[in-house]
Structures are given as structure tokens and as C-alpha cells.
Amino acid sequence: MGARTLHIKTFGCQMNVYDSARMADALAPLGFVSTERADDADVVILNTCHIRAKAAEKVYSELGRLRRLKAQKKDRGGRMILGVAGCVAQAEGEEILRRAPFVDLVVGPQAYHRLPRMIVDLDRSAVPAIDVDFPPESKFDHLPEFGAASGVGAFLTVQEGCDKFCSFCVVPYTRGAEYSRPAGDVLDEARRLVDAGARELTLLGQNVNNYHGARPRTFSPSRPGSAEWGLGRLIAELASIEGLERIRYTTSYPTDMNAELIAAHRDVAKLMPFVHLPAQSGSDKVLSAMNRRHDAAGYRRIAEAMRAARPDIAFSSDFIVGFPGEGEADFEDTLRLVRDVGFLQAYSFKYSPRPGTPAAAMADQVPERVKAARLMRLQELLGDQQMDFNRRCAGTVVGVLFERRGRRSGQILGRSPYSLPVHVEAGEDRIGTIAEVRVIRAYANSLRGRLEPGESNSVIPSATMESRAEARP
Ligand code: 5AD
Ligand code: SF4
């Protein structure tokens, strides 16, 4: 039998992007090659997101479209196996097969290592397969090693799940309890990714800064009881991998920002000065109803401690507007926090009641039009702050890690330490390297720059670059 084709469509967060790549790796031994096109694929998997109602509903409209493709393929004498993976699969399980009986496969995020077996079974029978267990074995121990060629920037999941139970959030139910991968496995995977061409790693986890993975056996404990490594220790070790230029991590919980990790921001030049630290709200009343473990002052203190360690650090965040009981004064508190911390960027959402979460049953739900108006005001402020920040970059020199060709010929595209896309006229041989770039134009979401004169052929080692730490403009 020739190669069979696999199409995975990914929704939601970066962890789903990572998971989709791992699913493709898991199915490669069965002869599956990835295709961009769904219409003729032998297996189509939707890797889904359940975080807000809109994200979850998208799955069913997408399934409607795929149902037609599947029928057309059948008319041509072929078969399309249609699967739903990710958090909607975990949350809705059998319900998906009731609402969309043409689906063949439902698999939750903790069961991806069982996917090849499920496909083999489906090859022999038409009975839908469903696996939304939280198995006792870890999928990480059973998934094959990373196979796909890596890009310049790669994701690496180090932690998964959440025990925080914010009252609005489905993640503790869909991703399960917190789990940290052993540090040795993470280091091995990081080395493989760097060997395959990665120059920047983004460590992923729902509570990534609460990472506490088993220390590698080859390291003797530095102090009694340090059988586990925190994220700061892990990052320090990753930084010694030759060829790796930049390290980032996402997403973090404010009160898990411990001293070791803050110190890593001071000591590890490869750790980028840009941290995603969701605040959700600036109102103590709302934060308490959200079951967050910090108030607004606590959040400010944590941000200040990080800025003291790394003066050019900038923050991005997530905010929810219109949480039950949020009044005008509470919303103003959020705007104040946004101004005070000077967020460079943030994702903001209207509160979306999710079935089974405590907040969905709270009194004082905020009317939709109030949510919409607040969201607009918040996004306007955030947009202004981002534009100001970008404008202040104009004229400065920033380190840019080039990732790929630009849209225009002769242009390549890289990222600043703050993850902002930077377009530069330069040869493609620079892809995968860092260069000093003078910013000549700032836009709302990107920068245009010119290679600094000394950049003719040389590639500057990142450590010296970053220790120059383009002062926060
Ligand atoms: N409604 C709106 N936004 C939500 N988020 C999580 N749950 C909800 C919800 N029910 C947002 C939070 C979180 C981000 C990933 O999604 O801001 O940090
Ligand atoms: Fe959801 Fe809160 Fe856990 Fe983040 S910390 S995943 S918002 S429950």
C-alpha cells in the first residue's frame, strides 16, 4: 500500500500546535504523510479548543463541511476517517458522536499515544472509536520522538494540566491534573529539536512556571531534597545547549513566579525579556470571584520583582471582561492595571460561560452589550500601548532571529526579543541566525529594519547580543 495522507487542522493554543505535530509523528510509522488539503485526505483530524463557546462551536461548523468532503470521497470509492481530538473531544466525548454521527474517532489530549491503535482498528471496522481516558501511563513516554523537521522556532511541552480551578475555566477538566515531564526527557527533546534546526524554543505548559520535573539521573542533587527541578533550573540547563539562541516559556500563573525563575531572567542571557503572565482582571473583587490566588497589588509586585531582575522585561497578558458581577469600577481597575504594568500586548476576551464551571452558575451575569463595549475600550487601550512601544523601537537597534522568507522577494522575516515580526532586506542564508537590525519603521504589529553596517557577513553570537539587552524602548 502506498502512502496514506493525514490532514490535521489545529484550533486554539500553542499546546495544540505541539500536540498536532506529535500526532503526525505517532501516525508516521503507519505510513501516513501530512497534507495541507482536507478534501482527499485519508484521515482528517480536528484538534479542537473548548476554552470559549465560540471556539467550541467552530468545531461543529467545521465538521459540517468535512461531512460533505467525506461523502464526496465515498462517492469516488474512497474512505475518509474523520477524527476529533483536543479539548472538545475531552469535554464532550460521546456527545460528539450523537451530534455528528459521521465522526469515526474521538480522542482526548491524554490519549494521543493510543491513536495509531485506534486507526488500525478503524481500518478493520466501521465502529467509531472513542478514548477520552486519563490513562495511568503518560503519553509522553509512549509517543515517538520528534520526527518532523523543525523550524527555527519550535515548541516543546514541558508541563501539562492545571490544578488551579479558576472559576471560569475548563482547562482543569479537559487537560486534567498538573504533570511535569522529567527534566532529562525535556533536555533530550530540546537537543533533538536544535539538531533539527531549531534556534528558539518556547517551553509550553498551562502552568509552565510551576514546572517541577524529576531531575535527570546524571545530575547529583545540588542540595538535599532537590529531586526535582523548577523551571528556572531547567532553563539554565537548556541555555547550555550549543546552537540554541533563545528561550521563551508560556503560559504562567502569577503566584508561581518563584525566586529561581526570576533570577534566571537576570542570569540567563538566552531567556527572552518578554513574559506572558495572565492577570485576567485588575479588580480584587473580580479576582477573588475568579478564584485567582493573587490580587491586583500582588500582581504588580510580581511584575516589579521581575523588572528589577531584568530591567528591559515586558509583559503580555490575558484579560476577561464582563465576568459575573464586574461593575464599571471593577473594569476601571483593569484599565488601571493595564496602564500601570504597561502591557506590551494582551489577549482580551468577553467572559463566556462554560458548562460545568462555577462561574457559569453565578448570579449577576453581565449583559452582552456591556461586555462588548468594555472589550472595545480595553482593546483600544492595549492597541495604543502596543503602538507606543513599537514607535519607541524606531531608531533603536534590536537583535533579530530570522525565521523565514518574507512575502516580498529579497526580504526575510525575523523576530525581536519581544516576539515582534521584523522585516529586513537580507539574504536567505541568514535564516536561523541572529543579527543586529536598526528599526526604520514601526507598524501596529510589526517592524521594518535594516541590517547594521557591521553585519555584512558575520553572525553575532546571541549571548553577547542579548546581554547588550536592547534597553526597553
Ligand atoms: N471566557 C472567556 N475567556 C476565557 N479564558 C479562559 N476561560 C474563559 C472563559 N470562560 C481566557 C483566559 C485564559 C485564556 C487562555 O482564555 O483569559 O487565560
Ligand atoms: Fe484555566 Fe486558571 Fe488553570 Fe489558567 S490557571 S488553565 S485560567 S484554571
Coordinates of C-alpha atoms and ligand atoms in Angstrom, one line a residue:
M1 CA 0.0 0.0 0.0
G2 CA 1.3 3.5 -0.9
A3 CA 1.5 6.4 1.5
R4 CA -1.8 7.5 3.1
T5 CA -2.5 11.1 3.8
L6 CA -3.2 12.8 7.0
H7 CA -4.7 16.3 7.5
I8 CA -4.8 17.8 10.9
K9 CA -6.5 21.2 11.5
T10 CA -5.5 22.9 14.7
F11 CA -7.6 25.3 16.7
G12 CA -6.7 27.1 20.0
C13 CA -3.5 27.4 21.8
Q14 CA 0.2 26.6 21.1
M15 CA -0.1 23.4 23.0
N16 CA -2.5 22.1 20.4
V17 CA 0.0 23.1 17.7
Y18 CA 2.6 21.0 19.5
D19 CA 0.1 18.1 20.0
S20 CA -0.8 18.1 16.3
A21 CA 2.9 17.7 15.4
R22 CA 3.1 14.8 17.9
M23 CA 0.0 13.1 16.5
A24 CA 1.5 13.3 13.0
D25 CA 4.7 11.7 14.4
A26 CA 2.7 9.0 16.0
L27 CA 1.0 8.1 12.8
A28 CA 4.1 8.3 10.5
P29 CA 5.0 4.6 11.3
L30 CA 1.7 3.6 9.8
G31 CA 2.7 5.2 6.5
F32 CA 0.8 8.5 6.9
V33 CA 2.3 11.6 5.3
S34 CA 0.8 15.1 6.1
T35 CA -1.1 17.0 3.6
E36 CA -2.4 20.6 3.5
R37 CA -5.6 19.5 1.8
A38 CA -8.5 18.0 3.6
D39 CA -10.6 17.1 0.6
D40 CA -8.7 14.0 -0.4
A41 CA -7.0 13.0 2.9
D42 CA -7.4 9.5 4.2
V43 CA -7.5 10.7 7.8
V44 CA -8.7 14.2 8.9
I45 CA -8.3 15.2 12.5
L46 CA -9.7 18.4 14.1
N47 CA -7.6 19.3 17.1
T48 CA -10.0 21.4 19.0
C49 CA -10.3 24.1 21.7
H50 CA -13.0 24.3 24.3
I51 CA -11.9 27.5 26.1
R52 CA -14.8 29.7 25.0
A53 CA -18.1 28.9 23.5
K54 CA -17.2 30.4 20.1
A55 CA -14.1 28.1 19.8
A56 CA -16.1 25.0 20.6
E57 CA -18.9 25.9 18.2
K58 CA -16.4 26.3 15.4
V59 CA -15.8 22.5 15.6
Y60 CA -19.4 21.7 14.6
S61 CA -19.4 24.0 11.7
E62 CA -16.1 22.6 10.5
L63 CA -17.5 19.1 10.9
G64 CA -20.4 20.0 8.7
R65 CA -18.0 21.0 5.9
L66 CA -16.0 17.8 6.4
R67 CA -19.1 15.7 6.3
R68 CA -19.6 16.8 2.6
L69 CA -15.9 16.0 1.8
K70 CA -16.2 12.6 3.4
A71 CA -19.4 11.8 1.3
Q72 CA -17.7 13.0 -1.9
K73 CA -14.7 10.8 -1.2
K74 CA -17.0 7.9 -0.6
D75 CA -18.7 8.5 -3.9
R76 CA -15.3 8.3 -5.5
G77 CA -14.9 4.9 -3.9
G78 CA -12.6 6.0 -1.1
R79 CA -12.8 6.3 2.7
M80 CA -12.1 9.3 4.9
I81 CA -11.6 8.6 8.6
L82 CA -12.8 11.7 10.5
G83 CA -11.5 12.4 14.0
V84 CA -12.0 14.9 16.7
A85 CA -9.1 15.4 19.1
G86 CA -8.2 18.0 21.7
C87 CA -10.3 19.7 24.5
V88 CA -13.7 19.5 22.8
A89 CA -13.2 15.7 22.4
Q90 CA -12.3 15.5 26.1
A91 CA -15.1 17.7 27.3
E92 CA -17.9 16.3 25.1
G93 CA -16.8 12.7 24.4
E94 CA -19.8 10.6 23.2
E95 CA -21.9 13.8 22.7
I96 CA -19.8 14.5 19.6
L97 CA -20.9 11.1 18.1
R98 CA -24.5 12.0 18.9
R99 CA -24.4 15.4 17.3
A100 CA -22.2 14.3 14.4
P101 CA -22.7 10.5 13.9
F102 CA -20.4 10.6 10.8
V103 CA -17.4 11.1 13.1
D104 CA -15.2 8.0 13.3
L105 CA -12.8 8.9 16.1
V106 CA -12.9 10.9 19.3
V107 CA -9.6 11.1 21.2
G108 CA -8.7 13.3 24.3
P109 CA -5.4 15.0 24.8
Q110 CA -4.0 12.5 27.2
A111 CA -4.6 9.5 24.9
Y112 CA -2.8 10.5 21.7
H113 CA -0.3 7.7 22.1
R114 CA -3.2 5.3 21.5
L115 CA -4.1 7.0 18.2
P116 CA -2.2 4.5 15.9
R117 CA -4.0 1.6 17.6
M118 CA -7.4 3.3 17.1
I119 CA -6.6 3.9 13.4
V120 CA -5.6 0.3 12.9
D121 CA -8.9 -0.8 14.5
L122 CA -10.8 1.6 12.3
D123 CA -9.2 0.2 9.2
R124 CA -10.8 -3.1 10.0
S125 CA -14.2 -1.9 11.2
A126 CA -16.6 1.0 10.9
V127 CA -17.4 1.2 14.6
P128 CA -16.5 4.6 15.9
A129 CA -13.6 4.7 18.3
I130 CA -13.5 6.8 21.4
D131 CA -10.8 7.3 24.0
V132 CA -11.1 10.2 26.5
D133 CA -9.4 8.4 29.4
F134 CA -6.8 10.0 31.6
P135 CA -4.6 6.8 31.3
P136 CA -2.3 5.9 34.1
E137 CA 0.7 5.8 31.7
S138 CA 1.9 9.2 30.4
K139 CA 1.5 9.8 26.7
F140 CA 5.0 11.4 26.7
D141 CA 6.5 8.0 27.5
H142 CA 4.7 6.4 24.6
L143 CA 4.8 8.9 21.8
P144 CA 7.6 8.5 19.3
E145 CA 10.5 11.0 19.3
F146 CA 10.0 14.2 17.4
G147 CA 10.3 13.3 13.7
A148 CA 9.2 16.3 11.7
A149 CA 11.8 18.7 10.5
S150 CA 11.8 21.6 13.0
G151 CA 11.5 25.3 12.1
V152 CA 13.8 28.0 13.6
G153 CA 11.2 28.5 16.3
A154 CA 9.9 25.3 18.0
F155 CA 7.5 24.4 20.8
L156 CA 8.3 21.9 23.5
T157 CA 5.7 20.9 26.0
V158 CA 7.2 20.5 29.5
Q159 CA 4.1 20.6 31.6
E160 CA 0.5 20.0 31.1
G161 CA -2.7 20.3 33.1
C162 CA -3.9 22.6 35.8
D163 CA -4.9 22.3 39.4
K164 CA -5.8 26.0 39.9
F165 CA -9.5 25.8 39.0
C166 CA -10.2 29.4 38.1
S167 CA -13.9 29.6 38.3
F168 CA -14.4 30.4 34.6
C169 CA -12.0 27.9 33.1
V170 CA -12.5 24.4 31.6
V171 CA -8.8 23.5 31.4
P172 CA -8.6 21.6 34.7
Y173 CA -11.4 19.4 33.3
T174 CA -10.1 19.0 29.8
R175 CA -6.4 18.7 30.4
G176 CA -6.5 17.1 33.8
A177 CA -4.2 17.4 36.8
E178 CA -0.8 19.1 36.6
Y179 CA 2.0 16.9 35.3
S180 CA 5.7 17.9 34.7
R181 CA 7.8 15.9 32.3
P182 CA 11.1 14.6 33.7
A183 CA 13.9 17.2 33.0
G184 CA 16.1 14.6 31.3
D185 CA 13.3 13.9 28.7
V186 CA 12.9 17.7 28.1
L187 CA 16.7 18.2 27.6
D188 CA 16.8 15.2 25.2
E189 CA 13.9 16.6 23.1
A190 CA 15.4 20.1 23.2
R191 CA 18.8 18.7 21.8
R192 CA 16.9 16.9 19.1
L193 CA 15.0 20.0 18.1
V194 CA 18.2 22.1 18.0
D195 CA 19.9 19.4 15.9
A196 CA 17.0 19.6 13.5
G197 CA 17.4 23.3 13.1
A198 CA 15.5 25.0 16.0
R199 CA 17.2 28.1 17.3
E200 CA 14.4 29.3 19.6
L201 CA 12.5 27.1 22.0
T202 CA 9.2 28.0 23.6
L203 CA 8.5 25.8 26.6
L204 CA 4.8 25.1 26.9
G205 CA 2.5 24.3 29.8
Q206 CA -0.8 25.5 31.1
N207 CA 1.1 26.4 34.3
V208 CA 4.5 26.3 32.9
N209 CA 6.2 28.3 35.7
N210 CA 5.0 25.8 38.2
Y211 CA 7.1 23.2 36.3
H212 CA 8.7 20.7 38.7
G213 CA 10.1 17.8 36.8
A214 CA 12.2 14.9 38.1
R215 CA 15.9 15.9 38.0
P216 CA 18.0 13.9 35.4
R217 CA 19.7 10.9 36.9
T218 CA 23.1 12.1 35.6
F219 CA 22.9 15.2 37.9
S220 CA 23.7 14.7 41.5
P221 CA 21.4 16.7 43.8
S222 CA 22.8 20.2 44.4
R223 CA 21.2 20.2 47.8
P224 CA 19.3 17.7 49.8
G225 CA 15.7 17.3 48.7
S226 CA 16.2 18.8 45.2
A227 CA 15.0 15.7 43.5
E228 CA 13.0 18.0 41.2
W229 CA 13.9 20.9 39.0
G230 CA 11.9 24.1 38.8
L231 CA 11.6 26.0 35.5
G232 CA 14.5 28.3 36.4
R233 CA 16.8 25.4 36.8
L234 CA 15.6 23.8 33.6
I235 CA 16.1 27.0 31.6
A236 CA 19.6 27.4 33.0
E237 CA 20.5 23.9 31.7
L238 CA 18.7 24.4 28.4
A239 CA 20.8 27.5 27.9
S240 CA 24.0 25.5 27.7
I241 CA 22.8 23.7 24.5
E242 CA 25.0 24.9 21.8
G243 CA 23.1 26.3 18.8
L244 CA 20.1 27.2 20.9
E245 CA 19.8 31.0 20.8
R246 CA 16.6 31.9 22.5
I247 CA 14.3 30.5 25.2
R248 CA 10.8 31.5 26.0
Y249 CA 8.0 30.0 28.1
T250 CA 4.3 30.2 28.2
T251 CA 1.8 30.4 29.9
S252 CA 2.4 31.4 33.5
Y253 CA 0.5 31.8 36.7
P254 CA 1.4 35.0 38.7
T255 CA 1.9 33.4 42.1
D256 CA 4.1 30.6 40.7
M257 CA 6.7 33.1 39.6
N258 CA 9.4 31.9 42.1
A259 CA 12.7 33.4 43.0
E260 CA 14.7 30.9 41.0
L261 CA 12.8 31.7 37.8
I262 CA 13.1 35.4 38.4
A263 CA 16.8 35.0 38.9
A264 CA 17.0 33.2 35.6
H265 CA 15.7 36.3 33.9
R266 CA 18.7 38.1 35.4
D267 CA 21.3 35.5 34.8
V268 CA 20.4 33.6 31.6
A269 CA 21.0 35.8 28.5
K270 CA 19.2 33.4 26.2
L271 CA 16.0 33.8 28.2
M272 CA 14.0 36.5 26.3
P273 CA 12.8 39.6 28.3
F274 CA 9.1 39.1 27.3
V275 CA 6.8 37.1 29.5
H276 CA 3.2 36.1 29.1
L277 CA 1.6 36.5 32.6
P278 CA -2.2 36.4 32.5
A279 CA -3.7 38.8 35.1
Q280 CA -7.4 38.2 33.9
S281 CA -8.6 41.3 35.8
G282 CA -7.4 44.3 37.8
S283 CA -10.2 44.2 40.3
D284 CA -9.7 42.5 43.6
K285 CA -13.4 41.7 43.9
V286 CA -13.4 40.0 40.5
L287 CA -10.1 38.2 41.0
S288 CA -11.5 36.7 44.2
A289 CA -14.7 35.6 42.4
M290 CA -12.5 34.1 39.7
N291 CA -10.7 32.1 42.4
R292 CA -7.4 33.6 41.4
R293 CA -4.7 33.4 44.1
H294 CA -3.4 36.9 43.6
D295 CA -4.9 40.4 43.9
A296 CA -4.0 43.4 41.8
A297 CA -1.3 44.6 44.2
G298 CA 0.2 41.1 44.3
Y299 CA 0.4 41.1 40.5
R300 CA 2.1 44.5 40.4
R301 CA 4.6 43.3 43.0
I302 CA 5.5 40.2 40.9
A303 CA 5.9 42.3 37.8
E304 CA 8.1 44.7 39.7
A305 CA 10.3 41.9 41.0
M306 CA 10.8 40.6 37.5
R307 CA 11.6 44.1 36.2
A308 CA 14.1 44.5 39.0
A309 CA 15.9 41.4 37.8
R310 CA 15.7 42.3 34.1
P311 CA 15.0 46.0 33.6
D312 CA 14.1 45.6 29.9
I313 CA 11.4 43.0 30.6
A314 CA 8.0 43.5 29.0
F315 CA 4.7 41.6 29.8
S316 CA 1.8 40.3 27.8
S317 CA -1.3 39.1 29.4
D318 CA -4.8 37.7 29.1
F319 CA -7.9 39.6 30.3
I320 CA -11.5 38.6 30.7
V321 CA -14.1 41.4 30.6
G322 CA -17.7 41.1 31.8
F323 CA -17.0 38.4 34.4
P324 CA -20.2 37.9 36.5
G325 CA -20.5 40.8 39.0
E326 CA -18.0 43.0 37.2
G327 CA -19.1 46.6 37.6
E328 CA -17.9 49.7 35.9
A329 CA -15.5 50.4 38.8
D330 CA -14.0 46.9 38.5
F331 CA -13.5 47.4 34.8
E332 CA -11.7 50.7 35.5
D333 CA -9.4 48.8 37.9
T334 CA -8.5 46.6 35.0
L335 CA -7.7 49.5 32.7
R336 CA -5.5 51.0 35.5
L337 CA -3.6 47.7 35.8
V338 CA -3.0 47.7 32.1
R339 CA -1.6 51.2 32.2
D340 CA 0.5 50.7 35.3
V341 CA 2.2 47.5 34.2
G342 CA 2.4 48.9 30.7
F343 CA 1.5 45.6 29.0
L344 CA 3.1 45.4 25.6
Q345 CA 0.4 43.1 24.3
A346 CA -2.6 41.2 25.6
Y347 CA -5.3 38.9 24.6
S348 CA -8.7 40.0 25.8
F349 CA -12.0 38.1 25.8
K350 CA -15.6 38.6 26.7
Y351 CA -16.5 36.2 29.5
S352 CA -18.0 33.1 28.0
P353 CA -20.0 30.9 30.5
R354 CA -18.7 27.3 30.1
P355 CA -20.8 24.3 31.2
G356 CA -19.7 22.7 34.4
T357 CA -17.6 25.7 35.6
P358 CA -18.7 27.5 38.8
A359 CA -18.8 31.0 37.2
A360 CA -21.4 29.8 34.7
A361 CA -23.9 29.4 37.6
M362 CA -23.1 32.8 39.3
A363 CA -25.7 35.5 39.6
D364 CA -25.0 38.9 38.1
Q365 CA -24.1 37.8 34.6
V366 CA -23.1 40.9 32.6
P367 CA -25.2 41.7 29.5
E368 CA -23.6 41.0 26.2
R369 CA -23.6 44.7 25.0
V370 CA -21.8 45.8 28.2
K371 CA -19.2 43.1 27.6
A372 CA -18.8 44.2 24.0
A373 CA -18.4 47.8 25.0
R374 CA -15.8 47.0 27.6
L375 CA -13.9 44.8 25.3
M376 CA -13.6 47.6 22.8
R377 CA -12.3 50.1 25.4
L378 CA -9.8 47.6 26.7
Q379 CA -8.6 46.6 23.2
E380 CA -8.2 50.3 22.3
L381 CA -6.0 50.9 25.2
L382 CA -3.9 47.8 24.6
G383 CA -3.6 48.7 20.9
D384 CA -2.4 52.2 21.8
Q385 CA 0.2 50.8 24.3
Q386 CA 1.5 48.4 21.7
M387 CA 1.7 51.1 19.1
D388 CA 3.6 53.4 21.5
F389 CA 6.0 50.6 22.3
N390 CA 6.6 49.9 18.7
R391 CA 7.2 53.5 17.9
R392 CA 9.7 53.8 20.6
C393 CA 11.6 51.0 18.9
A394 CA 12.1 53.1 15.8
G395 CA 15.7 54.2 15.5
T396 CA 17.0 51.6 18.1
V397 CA 19.0 48.5 17.3
V398 CA 17.4 45.2 18.1
G399 CA 18.6 41.6 17.9
V400 CA 16.5 39.7 15.3
L401 CA 16.4 36.0 14.9
F402 CA 15.5 35.3 11.3
E403 CA 12.9 32.6 10.7
R404 CA 11.8 32.6 7.1
R405 CA 11.5 34.3 3.8
G406 CA 9.3 37.4 3.7
R407 CA 6.4 37.9 1.5
R408 CA 8.3 40.3 -0.8
S409 CA 11.3 39.0 -2.7
G410 CA 14.6 39.9 -1.2
Q411 CA 13.0 40.2 2.3
I412 CA 13.4 37.9 5.2
L413 CA 11.3 37.8 8.4
G414 CA 12.6 37.5 11.9
R415 CA 11.5 38.3 15.4
S416 CA 12.7 40.9 18.0
P417 CA 13.3 39.8 21.6
Y418 CA 9.7 40.9 22.2
S419 CA 8.5 38.5 19.5
L420 CA 7.5 41.2 17.2
P421 CA 7.9 40.3 13.5
V422 CA 10.7 42.3 11.8
H423 CA 11.0 42.6 8.0
V424 CA 14.5 43.1 6.7
E425 CA 16.1 43.1 3.2
A426 CA 18.7 40.4 3.5
G427 CA 19.8 37.1 2.0
E428 CA 18.1 33.8 2.9
D429 CA 21.4 32.4 4.2
R430 CA 20.7 34.5 7.4
I431 CA 17.6 32.4 8.3
G432 CA 18.4 30.6 11.5
T433 CA 20.8 33.3 12.7
I434 CA 20.6 36.4 14.8
A435 CA 21.7 39.8 13.5
E436 CA 21.6 43.4 14.7
V437 CA 19.0 45.4 13.0
R438 CA 18.2 49.1 13.1
V439 CA 14.4 49.6 13.2
I440 CA 13.5 52.1 10.5
R441 CA 9.7 51.9 10.6
A442 CA 7.2 50.8 13.3
Y443 CA 3.7 49.4 12.5
A444 CA 0.9 48.3 14.7
N445 CA 2.0 44.6 14.7
S446 CA 5.4 44.6 13.1
L447 CA 8.7 46.5 12.4
R448 CA 10.8 47.1 9.4
G449 CA 14.5 47.2 9.8
R450 CA 17.9 47.5 8.2
L451 CA 20.9 45.3 8.9
E452 CA 23.5 47.3 10.9
P453 CA 26.7 48.0 8.9
G454 CA 28.9 45.6 10.8
E455 CA 26.5 42.8 9.9
S456 CA 27.9 42.2 6.4
N457 CA 28.7 38.5 6.8
S458 CA 29.2 37.9 10.4
V459 CA 26.7 36.1 12.7
I460 CA 26.8 37.5 16.2
P461 CA 26.6 35.0 19.0
S462 CA 23.4 35.5 20.8
A463 CA 24.7 35.6 24.3
T464 CA 26.7 38.8 23.7
M465 CA 23.8 40.2 21.7
E466 CA 21.3 39.6 24.4
S467 CA 23.5 40.8 27.3
R468 CA 23.5 44.1 25.5
A469 CA 19.8 43.9 26.1
E470 CA 18.2 46.4 23.8
A471 CA 17.0 48.7 26.6
R472 CA 13.3 48.7 26.8
P473 CA 12.4 51.5 24.4
Ligands
5AD1 N1 -14.4 33.0 29.0 C1 -13.6 33.9 28.4 N2 -12.2 33.8 28.4 C2 -11.7 32.7 29.0 N3 -10.5 32.2 29.1 C3 -10.5 31.1 29.8 N4 -11.8 30.7 30.0 C4 -12.5 31.7 29.6 C5 -13.9 31.9 29.6 N5 -14.8 31.0 30.1 C6 -9.3 33.0 28.7 C7 -8.4 33.4 29.9 C8 -7.2 32.5 29.7 C9 -7.2 32.4 28.2 C10 -6.4 31.2 27.6 O1 -8.5 32.3 27.8 O2 -8.0 34.7 29.8 O3 -6.0 33.0 30.2
SF4_2 FE1 -7.5 27.9 33.5 FE2 -6.8 29.2 35.7 FE3 -5.7 26.9 35.1 FE4 -5.1 29.1 33.6 S1 -4.6 28.8 35.8 S2 -5.5 27.0 32.9 S3 -7.0 30.1 33.6 S4 -7.8 27.2 35.6

